[in-house]
Amino acid sequence: MRPFTIRPAAAAAALVATALTLTACGGTGTAANSDGGVVTVYSADGLASWYEPQFEEFTKETGIAVNLVEAGSGEVVSRVEKEQSNPQADVVVTLPPFIQKAAAQGLLQPSGIDTSAVPADVQDPAGSYVPVVNNYLTFIANPGANPAPTTWDDLLTEQFKGKLQYSTPGQAGDGTAVLLLLQHLMGKEGALDYLAALQTNNVGPSSSTGKLQPKVSNGELLVANGDVQMNLASIRDDGSQFDLFFPANPDGTRTTIALPYVMGLATGAPRSEEAKQLMEYLLSEKAQRAVGTDALGVSVRTDLTAGEGTDPNTPSGALAGVDVWTPNWNDVLRDLDADLAAYQKATGS
């Protein structure tokens, strides 16, 4: 996604919160401080089109301004970890397994907010995190790819030599999801064998999934990984020229991995009470009804549905006929370091 700035206006006169502009997926910087009622959100990039109107409405209703800092999924947690002695973030939003990693490192605290509308089995039993927008791994292809890729084996063909790239497992949430999905489909050794073979075509490492979108759109790349919400939003908001697809298995089945945006209250949050208000607002029926229209994601509330339809430019249409797999993210986190070391050895990265 493109760099994004929010300049919220609080109800109190003359209150202005400085919001940093960061390059999507991997940007750096320091959240602004304020003597007023300002909540700072560190978020994995991709939700800007939903955040902006929700934050503006939240500020109108509460007088609490919102300062957004966007970065890559892993970088969000890394920044919070580095700032433990002087916490800057109030709310942390990132993808699994990074949110589980943050909880395991003590970077999140139980929020105590009302999460009853969200299925209990996707929340942290200790109350440290809860999904806020549902999302799913996908791949994107430039229309110039001929023939268009449809299977995992297609990605190994000569057509994509030097024209394929995926974000790096361990650094990007979507890239980590590629490794996990292949493990699920092929077993751990089979996944490593496949990714080792794919290195012939792979351009190289990338800590940013979002930065791959323009490269596919302009034809520099023919294929990259992504996620349903971010890719559909890029087509709508940026006019990106690519198609979403889910690589098929030899038997023709297509599978993706659930990859929700998940939020938690940062340990030592400077504005914890205001942060809790914002978190509850983002889970409210009012805010969640806008997830599909504004963010092109899927609501996490059980009393709202994504809707039906076959339009490929909607989440439900894009996911039609695709099996969704949800891993045990705590098991993923337990094995992650060893799995990443094995991945790096197999691919030489």
PDB file of C-alpha atoms in Angstrom, residues 179-194:
ATOM      1  CA  LEU A 179       5.803 -21.558   4.401  1.00  0.00           C
ATOM      2  CA  LEU A 180       3.092 -22.722   6.801  1.00  0.00           C
ATOM      3  CA  LEU A 181       0.574 -23.477   4.059  1.00  0.00           C
ATOM      4  CA  LEU A 182       3.114 -25.491   2.091  1.00  0.00           C
ATOM      5  CA  GLN A 183       3.974 -27.435   5.250  1.00  0.00           C
ATOM      6  CA  HIS A 184       0.285 -28.179   5.674  1.00  0.00           C
ATOM      7  CA  LEU A 185      -0.104 -29.319   2.067  1.00  0.00           C
ATOM      8  CA  MET A 186       3.204 -31.119   1.508  1.00  0.00           C
ATOM      9  CA  GLY A 187       4.640 -31.863   4.945  1.00  0.00           C
ATOM     10  CA  LYS A 188       7.660 -30.038   6.341  1.00  0.00           C
ATOM     11  CA  GLU A 189      10.243 -31.793   4.181  1.00  0.00           C
ATOM     12  CA  GLY A 190       8.084 -31.543   1.089  1.00  0.00           C
ATOM     13  CA  ALA A 191       7.620 -27.814   1.679  1.00  0.00           C
ATOM     14  CA  LEU A 192      11.379 -27.305   1.970  1.00  0.00           C
ATOM     15  CA  ASP A 193      11.993 -29.305  -1.208  1.00  0.00           C
ATOM     16  CA  TYR A 194       9.417 -27.218  -3.060  1.00  0.00           C
TER      17      TYR A 194
END
